[in-house]
Coordinates of C-alpha atoms in Angstrom, one line a residue:
Chain A
X1 CA 61.7 103.1 96.2
X2 CA 62.1 103.3 92.5
X3 CA 64.8 101.3 90.6
X4 CA 68.2 102.8 90.1
X5 CA 70.8 104.3 92.4
X6 CA 69.9 106.4 95.4
X7 CA 72.6 108.3 97.3
X8 CA 71.2 110.1 100.3
X9 CA 73.0 112.0 103.1
X10 CA 76.2 110.0 102.8
X11 CA 79.0 110.7 105.2
X12 CA 82.4 109.3 104.6
X13 CA 86.1 109.9 104.9
X14 CA 89.5 108.6 106.1
X15 CA 89.9 108.2 109.8
X16 CA 88.9 111.5 111.4
X17 CA 89.0 113.4 108.1
X18 CA 85.5 113.8 106.7
X19 CA 85.7 114.2 102.9
X20 CA 82.0 113.8 102.2
X21 CA 79.6 115.3 104.7
X22 CA 75.9 114.5 104.1
X23 CA 75.9 114.3 100.3
X24 CA 72.7 113.6 98.5
X25 CA 72.5 112.9 94.7
X26 CA 69.3 113.1 92.8
X27 CA 68.0 109.5 92.1
X28 CA 69.8 107.9 89.1
X29 CA 67.4 105.8 86.9
X30 CA 68.7 102.6 85.3
X31 CA 70.6 103.0 82.0
X32 CA 72.1 106.3 83.0
X33 CA 75.8 107.3 82.9
X34 CA 76.7 109.9 85.5
X35 CA 79.9 111.8 85.2
X36 CA 81.4 112.9 88.5
X37 CA 83.4 116.1 88.0
X38 CA 85.2 118.2 90.6
X39 CA 88.6 119.6 91.6
X40 CA 91.3 117.4 93.1
X41 CA 90.2 116.4 96.7
X42 CA 86.5 117.2 96.1
X43 CA 85.5 113.7 97.1
X44 CA 85.0 111.9 93.8
X45 CA 87.1 108.9 94.7
X46 CA 85.8 108.9 98.2
X47 CA 82.2 108.7 97.0
X48 CA 83.0 105.9 94.6
X49 CA 85.0 103.9 97.3
X50 CA 82.1 104.4 99.8
X51 CA 79.5 103.2 97.4
X52 CA 81.8 100.3 96.4
X53 CA 82.2 99.3 100.1
X54 CA 86.0 100.0 100.3
X55 CA 85.4 102.8 102.8
X56 CA 82.9 102.5 105.5
X57 CA 80.3 105.3 105.3
X58 CA 77.0 106.3 106.9
X59 CA 73.8 107.5 105.3
X60 CA 71.5 105.7 102.8
X61 CA 72.8 103.9 99.8
X62 CA 70.3 102.0 97.7
X63 CA 70.6 100.2 94.4
X64 CA 67.2 99.0 93.1
X65 CA 65.8 97.2 96.1
X66 CA 69.1 96.6 97.8
X67 CA 70.3 98.5 100.9
X68 CA 74.0 98.6 100.0
X69 CA 75.3 99.5 103.4
X70 CA 73.5 96.5 105.0
X71 CA 74.4 94.0 102.3
X72 CA 77.2 91.5 103.1
X73 CA 80.4 92.3 101.2
X74 CA 80.1 89.4 98.8
X75 CA 76.5 90.1 97.9
X76 CA 77.4 93.8 97.4
X77 CA 80.3 92.9 95.2
X78 CA 78.1 90.9 92.9
X79 CA 76.0 94.0 92.2
X80 CA 78.9 96.4 91.8
X81 CA 81.9 96.7 89.5
X82 CA 84.5 99.0 90.9
X83 CA 87.5 100.2 88.9
X84 CA 90.1 101.8 91.2
X85 CA 92.2 104.7 90.1
X86 CA 95.4 102.7 90.6
X87 CA 96.3 100.5 87.7
X88 CA 96.6 96.7 87.9
X89 CA 99.9 95.6 89.3
X90 CA 102.4 94.4 86.6
X91 CA 102.6 90.8 87.7
X92 CA 103.1 87.6 85.7
X93 CA 99.3 87.0 85.9
X94 CA 97.8 86.6 82.4
X95 CA 95.1 89.0 81.2
X96 CA 92.8 86.0 80.8
X97 CA 93.5 84.9 84.4
X98 CA 92.8 88.4 85.8
X99 CA 89.3 88.1 84.3
X100 CA 88.8 84.4 85.1
X101 CA 89.8 84.8 88.7
X102 CA 87.5 87.8 89.2
X103 CA 84.6 85.7 87.8
X104 CA 85.5 82.7 89.9
X105 CA 85.9 84.7 93.1
X106 CA 82.6 86.4 92.7
X107 CA 80.3 84.1 90.6
X108 CA 81.4 80.5 91.3
X109 CA 78.1 79.3 89.8
X110 CA 79.2 80.1 86.2
X111 CA 80.1 77.1 84.1
X112 CA 83.4 76.9 82.4
X113 CA 81.9 77.6 79.0
X114 CA 79.9 80.6 80.3
X115 CA 83.1 82.1 81.9
X116 CA 85.1 81.5 78.7
X117 CA 82.4 83.1 76.5
X118 CA 82.1 86.1 78.8
X119 CA 85.9 86.7 78.9
X120 CA 86.2 86.3 75.1
X121 CA 83.2 88.6 74.5
X122 CA 84.4 91.4 76.7
X123 CA 88.0 91.4 75.4
X124 CA 86.6 91.3 71.8
X125 CA 84.2 94.2 72.5
X126 CA 87.0 96.3 74.0
X127 CA 89.3 95.4 71.1
X128 CA 92.0 93.8 73.2
X129 CA 91.4 90.1 72.5
X130 CA 95.0 89.9 71.3
X131 CA 96.2 90.7 74.8
X132 CA 94.4 87.7 76.3
X133 CA 97.4 85.4 76.8
X134 CA 99.8 88.2 77.7
X135 CA 101.1 88.8 81.3
X136 CA 100.0 92.0 83.0
X137 CA 103.7 92.8 83.5
X138 CA 104.2 92.8 79.7
X139 CA 101.5 95.5 79.2
X140 CA 101.7 99.3 79.0
X141 CA 99.9 101.3 81.7
X142 CA 97.0 102.1 79.4
X143 CA 96.6 98.5 78.5
X144 CA 96.5 97.5 82.2
X145 CA 93.9 100.2 82.7
X146 CA 91.8 98.6 80.0
X147 CA 92.2 95.1 81.5
X148 CA 91.0 96.6 84.8
X149 CA 87.9 97.8 83.0
X150 CA 87.5 94.5 81.3
X151 CA 87.6 92.9 84.8
X152 CA 84.7 95.1 85.7
X153 CA 82.6 94.6 82.6
X154 CA 83.1 90.8 82.4
X155 CA 81.1 90.5 85.7
X156 CA 78.1 92.4 84.2
X157 CA 77.5 94.4 87.4
X158 CA 74.3 96.4 87.9
X159 CA 76.3 99.4 89.0
X160 CA 79.6 100.5 87.5
X161 CA 81.9 102.7 89.6
X162 CA 84.8 103.8 87.5
X163 CA 87.5 106.0 89.0
X164 CA 89.1 107.9 86.1
X165 CA 88.9 105.0 83.7
X166 CA 90.6 106.9 80.9
X167 CA 93.5 108.6 82.7
X168 CA 96.2 106.4 81.1
X169 CA 94.6 106.0 77.7
X170 CA 95.4 107.8 74.4
X171 CA 92.7 109.7 72.6
X172 CA 91.4 106.9 70.5
X173 CA 91.0 104.5 73.4
X174 CA 89.4 107.2 75.7
X175 CA 86.6 107.5 73.2
X176 CA 86.1 103.8 72.4
X177 CA 86.2 102.8 76.1
X178 CA 83.7 105.4 77.2
X179 CA 81.5 104.6 74.2
X180 CA 81.5 100.9 75.2
X181 CA 80.7 101.8 78.9
X182 CA 77.8 103.9 77.7
X183 CA 76.5 101.1 75.4
X184 CA 76.8 98.4 78.1
X185 CA 75.1 100.6 80.7
X186 CA 72.2 101.3 78.4
X187 CA 71.8 97.8 77.0
X188 CA 71.9 96.1 80.4
X189 CA 69.9 98.8 82.2
X190 CA 72.7 99.2 84.6
X191 CA 73.9 102.5 86.2
X192 CA 77.4 104.0 85.8
X193 CA 79.1 106.5 88.0
X194 CA 82.3 107.7 86.4
X195 CA 84.9 110.1 88.0
X196 CA 86.5 112.0 85.2
X197 CA 88.7 115.0 84.7
X198 CA 88.1 115.7 81.1
X199 CA 85.0 117.9 80.9
X200 CA 84.6 117.5 77.2
X201 CA 84.6 113.7 77.4
X202 CA 82.1 113.9 80.2
X203 CA 79.9 116.2 78.0
X204 CA 80.0 113.7 75.2
X205 CA 79.4 110.5 77.0
X206 CA 77.5 111.2 80.2
X207 CA 73.7 111.5 80.5
X208 CA 74.1 113.4 83.7
X209 CA 76.9 115.4 85.4
X210 CA 77.4 115.8 89.1
X211 CA 79.9 118.5 90.1
X212 CA 81.5 118.1 93.5
X213 CA 83.1 120.9 95.4
X214 CA 82.2 121.7 98.9
X215 CA 79.4 119.2 98.8
X216 CA 77.4 118.8 95.6
X217 CA 77.7 122.0 93.6
X218 CA 75.3 121.1 90.7
X219 CA 73.7 118.0 89.1
X220 CA 71.6 117.3 86.0
X221 CA 71.9 117.0 82.3
X222 CA 75.3 118.3 81.0
X223 CA 73.7 121.3 79.1
X224 CA 72.0 122.5 82.2
X225 CA 74.8 122.0 84.6
X226 CA 77.9 123.2 82.8
X227 CA 77.8 127.0 83.1
X228 CA 80.7 129.4 83.4
X229 CA 79.6 130.2 86.9
X230 CA 79.6 126.5 88.1
X231 CA 82.9 125.8 86.4
X232 CA 84.4 128.8 88.1
X233 CA 83.1 127.7 91.5
X234 CA 84.2 124.1 91.0
X235 CA 87.6 124.6 89.4
X236 CA 88.5 128.3 89.7
X237 CA 88.7 128.7 86.0
X238 CA 87.3 131.2 83.5
X239 CA 85.5 129.0 80.9
X240 CA 83.1 129.3 78.0
X241 CA 80.6 126.7 76.7
X242 CA 80.4 126.8 72.9
X243 CA 78.6 124.8 70.3
X244 CA 80.7 123.2 67.6
X245 CA 79.7 122.9 64.0
X246 CA 78.2 119.5 64.7
X247 CA 76.0 120.9 67.4
X248 CA 78.0 119.3 70.3
X249 CA 78.9 121.4 73.3
X250 CA 82.5 122.1 74.0
X251 CA 84.1 123.7 77.1
X252 CA 86.9 126.1 76.5
X253 CA 89.0 127.3 79.4
X254 CA 90.4 130.8 79.0
X255 CA 92.4 131.1 82.2
X256 CA 92.6 130.6 85.9
X257 CA 90.8 133.0 88.2
X258 CA 92.9 134.4 91.0
X259 CA 91.7 135.4 94.5
X260 CA 91.5 139.1 93.3
X261 CA 88.9 138.2 90.6
X262 CA 91.4 138.6 87.8
X263 CA 92.0 136.0 85.2
X264 CA 95.5 134.9 84.4
X265 CA 96.5 132.9 81.2
X266 CA 95.8 133.5 77.6
X267 CA 92.7 135.3 76.7
X268 CA 91.5 135.6 73.1
Chain B
X1 CA 83.3 86.5 65.3
X2 CA 82.7 86.2 69.0
X3 CA 82.1 82.5 68.8
X4 CA 85.4 82.0 67.1
X5 CA 87.1 84.2 69.6
X6 CA 85.7 82.1 72.5
X7 CA 87.1 79.0 71.0
X8 CA 90.5 80.3 70.2
X9 CA 91.1 82.1 73.5
X10 CA 89.4 79.4 75.6
X11 CA 91.5 76.8 73.8
X12 CA 94.7 78.7 74.1
X13 CA 94.1 79.0 77.9
X14 CA 93.1 75.3 78.2
X15 CA 96.4 74.4 76.4
X16 CA 98.3 76.6 78.8
X17 CA 96.5 74.9 81.8
X18 CA 97.4 71.4 80.5
X19 CA 101.0 72.5 80.1
X20 CA 101.1 73.6 83.7
X21 CA 99.5 70.5 85.0
X22 CA 102.3 68.6 83.1
X23 CA 104.9 70.8 84.7
X24 CA 103.4 70.1 88.2
X25 CA 103.6 66.4 87.4
X26 CA 107.2 66.8 86.3
X27 CA 108.1 68.5 89.5
X28 CA 106.4 65.7 91.5
X29 CA 108.5 63.1 89.5
X30 CA 111.7 65.1 90.1
X31 CA 110.8 65.2 93.8
X32 CA 110.3 61.4 94.0
X33 CA 113.6 60.9 92.2
X34 CA 115.4 63.2 94.5
X35 CA 113.8 61.5 97.5
X36 CA 115.2 58.1 96.3
X37 CA 118.7 59.6 95.7
X38 CA 118.5 61.2 99.2
X39 CA 117.9 57.8 100.7
X40 CA 120.7 56.2 98.7
X41 CA 123.3 58.8 99.6
X42 CA 125.1 58.9 102.9
X43 CA 128.1 57.6 104.9
X44 CA 127.4 54.1 103.4
X45 CA 126.1 54.4 99.9
X46 CA 123.2 52.1 99.1
X47 CA 122.5 51.1 95.5
X48 CA 119.1 52.4 94.3
X49 CA 117.9 48.8 93.9
X50 CA 118.6 48.0 97.5
X51 CA 116.7 51.2 98.6
X52 CA 113.7 50.2 96.5
X53 CA 113.8 46.6 97.7
X54 CA 114.2 47.8 101.3
X55 CA 111.2 50.1 101.0
X56 CA 109.0 47.6 99.2
X57 CA 109.8 44.7 101.4
X58 CA 111.9 45.6 104.5
X59 CA 112.4 41.9 105.3
X60 CA 114.2 41.3 102.0
X61 CA 117.3 43.3 103.0
X62 CA 119.7 42.7 105.9
X63 CA 119.1 44.2 109.3
X64 CA 121.9 46.8 109.0
X65 CA 120.5 48.2 105.8
X66 CA 117.0 48.1 107.1
X67 CA 117.9 50.1 110.2
X68 CA 119.8 52.7 108.1
X69 CA 117.0 53.0 105.7
X70 CA 114.0 53.0 108.0
X71 CA 115.4 54.7 111.1
X72 CA 117.8 57.2 109.7
X73 CA 117.6 57.9 106.0
X74 CA 113.8 57.7 105.4
X75 CA 112.7 60.1 108.2
X76 CA 115.5 62.5 107.2
X77 CA 114.6 62.4 103.5
X78 CA 110.9 62.8 104.2
X79 CA 111.7 65.6 106.6
X80 CA 113.6 67.4 103.9
X81 CA 110.6 67.1 101.6
X82 CA 108.1 68.3 104.2
X83 CA 110.2 71.2 105.4
X84 CA 110.8 72.3 101.8
X85 CA 107.1 72.0 101.0
X86 CA 106.2 74.0 104.2
X87 CA 108.7 76.7 103.5
X88 CA 107.9 76.9 99.8
X89 CA 104.2 77.2 100.4
X90 CA 104.6 79.7 103.3
X91 CA 106.9 81.9 101.1
X92 CA 104.5 81.8 98.2
X93 CA 101.5 82.7 100.3
X94 CA 103.4 85.5 101.9
X95 CA 104.7 86.9 98.7
X96 CA 101.1 87.2 97.5
X97 CA 99.4 88.7 100.6
X98 CA 102.3 91.1 101.2
X99 CA 102.6 91.9 97.4
X100 CA 106.3 91.6 97.7
X101 CA 108.6 89.1 95.9
X102 CA 111.1 89.4 98.7
X103 CA 108.8 88.1 101.3
X104 CA 109.6 84.8 103.0
X105 CA 109.4 83.5 106.5
X106 CA 112.5 85.5 107.1
X107 CA 111.0 88.8 106.2
X108 CA 108.7 89.3 109.2
X109 CA 111.1 87.8 111.7
X110 CA 109.3 84.4 111.9
X111 CA 112.5 82.5 111.4
X112 CA 114.5 84.8 113.7
X113 CA 111.9 84.4 116.4
X114 CA 112.1 80.6 116.1
X115 CA 115.9 80.9 116.5
X116 CA 115.6 83.1 119.5
X117 CA 113.1 80.7 121.0
X118 CA 115.4 77.7 120.5
X119 CA 118.3 79.7 122.0
X120 CA 116.3 80.7 125.1
X121 CA 115.3 77.0 125.5
X122 CA 118.9 75.8 125.1
X123 CA 120.5 78.4 127.4
X124 CA 117.8 78.4 130.0
X125 CA 117.6 74.6 130.1
X126 CA 113.8 75.0 129.9
X127 CA 111.5 72.2 130.9
X128 CA 107.9 72.5 129.8
X129 CA 105.4 70.4 131.8
X130 CA 104.0 67.4 129.8
X131 CA 106.4 68.2 127.0
X132 CA 109.3 65.8 126.6
X133 CA 112.9 67.1 126.8
X134 CA 113.5 66.5 123.1
X135 CA 110.4 68.6 122.2
X136 CA 111.1 71.5 124.4
X137 CA 113.4 73.4 122.0
X138 CA 111.0 72.8 119.2
X139 CA 108.0 73.9 121.2
X140 CA 109.7 77.1 122.4
X141 CA 110.9 77.9 118.9
X142 CA 107.4 77.5 117.6
X143 CA 105.8 79.6 120.4
X144 CA 108.3 82.4 119.7
X145 CA 107.5 82.3 116.0
X146 CA 103.8 82.5 116.6
X147 CA 104.2 85.3 119.1
X148 CA 106.4 87.3 116.7
X149 CA 103.7 87.0 113.9
X150 CA 100.9 88.1 116.2
X151 CA 102.9 91.0 117.5
X152 CA 103.8 92.3 114.1
X153 CA 100.2 92.0 113.0
X154 CA 98.9 93.8 116.1
X155 CA 101.4 96.6 115.5
X156 CA 100.4 96.9 111.8
X157 CA 96.7 97.0 112.9
X158 CA 97.2 100.1 115.0
X159 CA 97.7 101.9 111.7
X160 CA 94.1 102.0 110.5
X161 CA 94.7 104.2 107.5
X162 CA 94.6 101.1 105.2
X163 CA 98.4 101.3 104.5
X164 CA 98.2 97.8 103.0
X165 CA 101.1 95.6 103.5
X166 CA 103.8 98.3 103.8
X167 CA 103.3 98.8 107.6
X168 CA 103.5 95.0 108.1
X169 CA 106.8 94.8 106.3
X170 CA 108.2 97.8 108.1
X171 CA 107.3 96.4 111.5
X172 CA 108.5 93.0 110.3
X173 CA 112.0 94.3 109.4
X174 CA 112.1 96.1 112.8
X175 CA 111.2 92.8 114.4
X176 CA 114.1 91.1 112.6
X177 CA 116.6 93.5 114.0
X178 CA 115.2 93.4 117.5
X179 CA 115.1 89.6 117.6
X180 CA 118.7 89.5 116.3
X181 CA 119.8 91.8 119.1
X182 CA 118.0 89.6 121.7
X183 CA 119.7 86.5 120.1
X184 CA 123.1 88.1 120.5
X185 CA 122.2 88.9 124.1
X186 CA 121.3 85.3 124.8
X187 CA 124.5 84.1 123.1
X188 CA 126.5 86.6 125.1
X189 CA 125.3 85.1 128.4
X190 CA 125.4 81.5 127.2
X191 CA 127.9 79.0 128.4
X192 CA 130.4 77.7 125.8
X193 CA 128.4 74.4 125.6
X194 CA 125.1 76.1 125.1
X195 CA 126.6 78.5 122.6
X196 CA 127.8 75.6 120.5
X197 CA 124.4 74.1 120.5
X198 CA 122.8 77.4 119.4
X199 CA 125.3 77.8 116.6
X200 CA 124.6 74.3 115.5
X201 CA 120.9 74.9 115.6
X202 CA 121.1 78.0 113.5
X203 CA 122.9 76.1 110.8
X204 CA 119.9 73.9 110.2
X205 CA 120.1 70.2 110.1
X206 CA 117.9 67.3 109.1
X207 CA 119.9 65.0 111.4
X208 CA 117.5 65.6 114.3
X209 CA 114.5 64.2 112.4
X210 CA 112.5 61.4 114.0
X211 CA 109.4 59.6 112.9
X212 CA 107.4 61.7 115.4
X213 CA 108.7 65.1 114.3
X214 CA 108.0 63.9 110.7
X215 CA 104.5 63.0 111.7
X216 CA 103.8 66.3 113.3
X217 CA 105.0 68.3 110.4
X218 CA 103.1 66.0 107.9
X219 CA 99.9 66.8 109.8
X220 CA 100.6 70.6 109.7
X221 CA 101.3 70.5 105.9
X222 CA 98.3 68.3 105.3
X223 CA 96.1 70.8 107.1
X224 CA 97.6 74.0 105.7
X225 CA 97.8 73.0 102.0
X226 CA 94.1 72.4 101.5
X227 CA 93.3 75.5 103.6
X228 CA 95.5 77.5 101.3
X229 CA 93.9 76.0 98.2
X230 CA 90.5 77.1 99.4
X231 CA 91.4 80.7 98.7
X232 CA 93.2 80.2 95.3
X233 CA 90.9 82.6 93.4
X234 CA 90.9 85.3 96.0
X235 CA 94.7 85.1 96.1
X236 CA 95.0 85.1 92.3
X237 CA 92.8 88.2 92.2
X238 CA 95.0 89.8 94.8
X239 CA 98.0 89.6 92.4
X240 CA 96.4 92.1 90.1
X241 CA 96.1 94.7 92.9
X242 CA 94.7 95.1 96.4
X243 CA 92.1 97.7 95.6
X244 CA 90.9 95.6 92.6
X245 CA 90.5 92.6 95.0
X246 CA 88.7 94.7 97.6
X247 CA 86.4 96.0 94.9
X248 CA 85.5 92.3 94.2
X249 CA 84.3 91.9 97.8
X250 CA 87.4 90.1 99.0
X251 CA 88.2 90.8 102.7
X252 CA 91.9 91.4 102.0
X253 CA 92.8 92.1 105.7
X254 CA 91.2 89.0 106.9
X255 CA 92.8 86.9 104.2
X256 CA 96.2 88.4 105.0
X257 CA 95.8 87.6 108.7
X258 CA 94.7 84.0 108.0
X259 CA 97.7 83.5 105.7
X260 CA 100.2 84.9 108.2
X261 CA 98.8 82.6 110.9
X262 CA 99.1 79.7 108.5
X263 CA 102.7 80.8 107.6
X264 CA 103.7 81.0 111.2
X265 CA 102.4 77.5 111.7
X266 CA 104.1 76.1 108.6
X267 CA 107.4 77.9 109.0
X268 CA 107.4 77.9 112.8
X269 CA 106.9 74.1 113.1
X270 CA 109.2 73.3 110.2
X271 CA 112.1 75.5 111.5
X272 CA 111.6 74.4 115.1
X273 CA 112.4 70.8 114.1
X274 CA 115.3 71.4 111.8
X275 CA 116.8 74.8 112.7
X276 CA 117.4 77.8 110.4
X277 CA 117.0 76.9 106.7
X278 CA 117.2 79.9 104.5
X279 CA 116.2 80.7 101.0
X280 CA 113.8 77.8 100.4
X281 CA 110.9 80.1 101.2
X282 CA 112.2 82.5 98.6
X283 CA 113.5 80.2 95.9
X284 CA 110.5 77.8 95.9
X285 CA 107.9 80.5 95.0
X286 CA 110.2 82.0 92.4
X287 CA 110.7 78.7 90.6
X288 CA 106.9 78.1 90.7
X289 CA 106.2 81.6 89.3
X290 CA 108.6 81.2 86.5
X291 CA 107.4 77.8 85.5
X292 CA 103.7 78.0 86.3
X293 CA 102.7 81.6 86.4
X294 CA 100.5 83.1 89.1
X295 CA 97.2 81.2 88.8
X296 CA 97.4 80.1 92.4
X297 CA 95.8 76.7 91.6
X298 CA 99.2 75.9 90.1
X299 CA 101.4 78.4 91.8
X300 CA 100.8 77.3 95.4
X301 CA 101.3 73.5 94.9
X302 CA 104.1 74.3 92.6
X303 CA 105.9 76.4 95.2
X304 CA 105.5 73.6 97.7
X305 CA 106.8 71.0 95.2
X306 CA 109.7 73.2 94.1
X307 CA 110.7 74.0 97.7
X308 CA 110.5 70.3 98.6
X309 CA 112.7 69.4 95.6
X310 CA 115.3 72.0 96.2
X311 CA 115.6 71.1 99.9
X312 CA 115.7 67.4 99.0
X313 CA 118.5 68.0 96.5
X314 CA 120.3 70.1 99.0
X315 CA 120.2 67.2 101.4
X316 CA 121.8 65.0 98.7
X317 CA 124.5 67.6 98.1
X318 CA 125.1 68.1 101.9
X319 CA 125.9 64.4 102.2
X320 CA 128.0 64.0 99.0
X321 CA 130.0 67.2 98.9
X322 CA 132.7 66.0 101.4
X323 CA 132.9 62.2 101.6
X324 CA 132.1 60.8 105.0
X325 CA 130.9 64.1 106.3
X326 CA 127.3 65.5 106.4
X327 CA 127.2 69.3 106.2
X328 CA 124.4 71.1 107.9
X329 CA 121.8 71.4 105.2
X330 CA 121.2 75.0 106.1
X331 CA 124.6 75.9 104.8
X332 CA 124.0 74.1 101.5
X333 CA 120.6 75.7 100.9
X334 CA 122.1 79.1 101.3
X335 CA 125.1 78.3 99.1
X336 CA 123.0 76.6 96.4
X337 CA 120.0 79.0 96.9
X338 CA 121.8 82.2 96.3
X339 CA 123.2 81.5 92.8
X340 CA 119.9 79.8 91.9
X341 CA 118.0 82.9 93.1
X342 CA 120.2 85.2 91.1
X343 CA 119.7 83.1 87.9
X344 CA 115.9 83.1 88.5
X345 CA 115.8 86.8 88.8
X346 CA 117.9 87.2 85.6
X347 CA 115.5 84.9 83.8
X348 CA 112.5 86.8 85.0
X349 CA 113.9 90.1 84.0
X350 CA 114.6 88.8 80.5
X351 CA 111.0 87.5 80.2
X352 CA 109.4 90.9 81.0

């Protein structure tokens, strides 16, 4: 089996409700950022939770040489960095402690200096070093989301599973955070799976896009995958894909398609 | 850039850590002072010098003083410390695993179950084989506390949708009401004499302490504190959020079950010896959080020390409020605890 992430015939859900039923994703090579797109309830979070080990699933999940479903929870957690959709709780825990405790709980072999250096480096790279000694309860929602991501990055996982990592961030931070995630993923030869709602952000920062609907609707490089037809099937919208003056693709939505095939909303 | 960042942030945190260690030390000193005052206070006031002399060399003080000191004051004073530490630690652990700052041994009915157990033993005149009469009430109270914890957990586990701690708290609250109703039922059928004993038990008193009950509780605390400290990092991670912790490979459900069993042991044993003592399990953790933050390396011992100090001080107050009369310490903790709790909450609000 080649290196990277392999998701084959995965079945998962909550209780008796099956959200993912036999999903297979084309193999993801190391250094790749995959954007998971799809309507609400299409199974993006369920897939991430299943790979992370928060939900029990069946099928075949492999990361490099590791069979993720057979790995003990602690060993699996060392390979994976999962950022949940929910923000960190506003407690009196310091940002520094949120990162330190994550390192100590998963990698007890790190020396004090190693841990300190990693924490300082990641906060510096994210541009939030000034928050280090602040309590989580004294931060805004967006800042807590960034601390959550810092807690993932500080552990240097082989696989990053990020559930809407930019949902609480303003425009500037959305871009700088995703840029950092892409940089880290490429430099460390890791793999990132990012559930994201903003198609244009996904276009800009993801090497590949996987669109979930009733199963996997489409998967591949953004230019190949994002077509008006796929967007209509995934989201029920009428959309165009245009090229901007800098040569980048942008998706423009014109309206919402109704069951009668009509489009409502503004049309140019 | 990054090197300088490491130094400043690492140093800032090291400074914070040293400050916290100092606060822990200060709490320990305050506790020792309170313990000494507790031994000096009582129907016959002993000068501190006599207390110290009597403790250092029992033969150096007269027999009467020695008996008061070693057979009455010392076991009671140490019991106050141990019960306070047990309730403070239990409350702190519960607040973390239930993600609820209101959690204490009272929340899930552990304390109510202990009271019901004691009432049943008193009214039914229970005799447990191989258990001495003086231990029967305590043993029954503890058995009820443990049973209540297990029942609440079993109920919460039937809800497999990963509802986190909410189900646990809901079933716990239901348990509190059910246990109270059962307690009233027992009181309704109780004789006047038994009723008086139940009422006195529910007021909480250190007066029943003996060296053997002190020994049992000391063993329980000595076992539970290191067990709790083994999970400090997992517990600290949990404060940032349950899903974040689960993503780090922490078996949150198992951790929660272990903690609740430990809490029922700590609180069940403590309350079975001294009766109902409220608010220590709530105030101890809040003092610790305010003074030490939520790094559980400091927070858990801090909550135990703060609980012990508050109960020890309450014991001093209970003996000195009305000269010649010892109030049940449970009344004092509630009266002292409530204003203290309100002040703490106001302080916390102002901080964030």
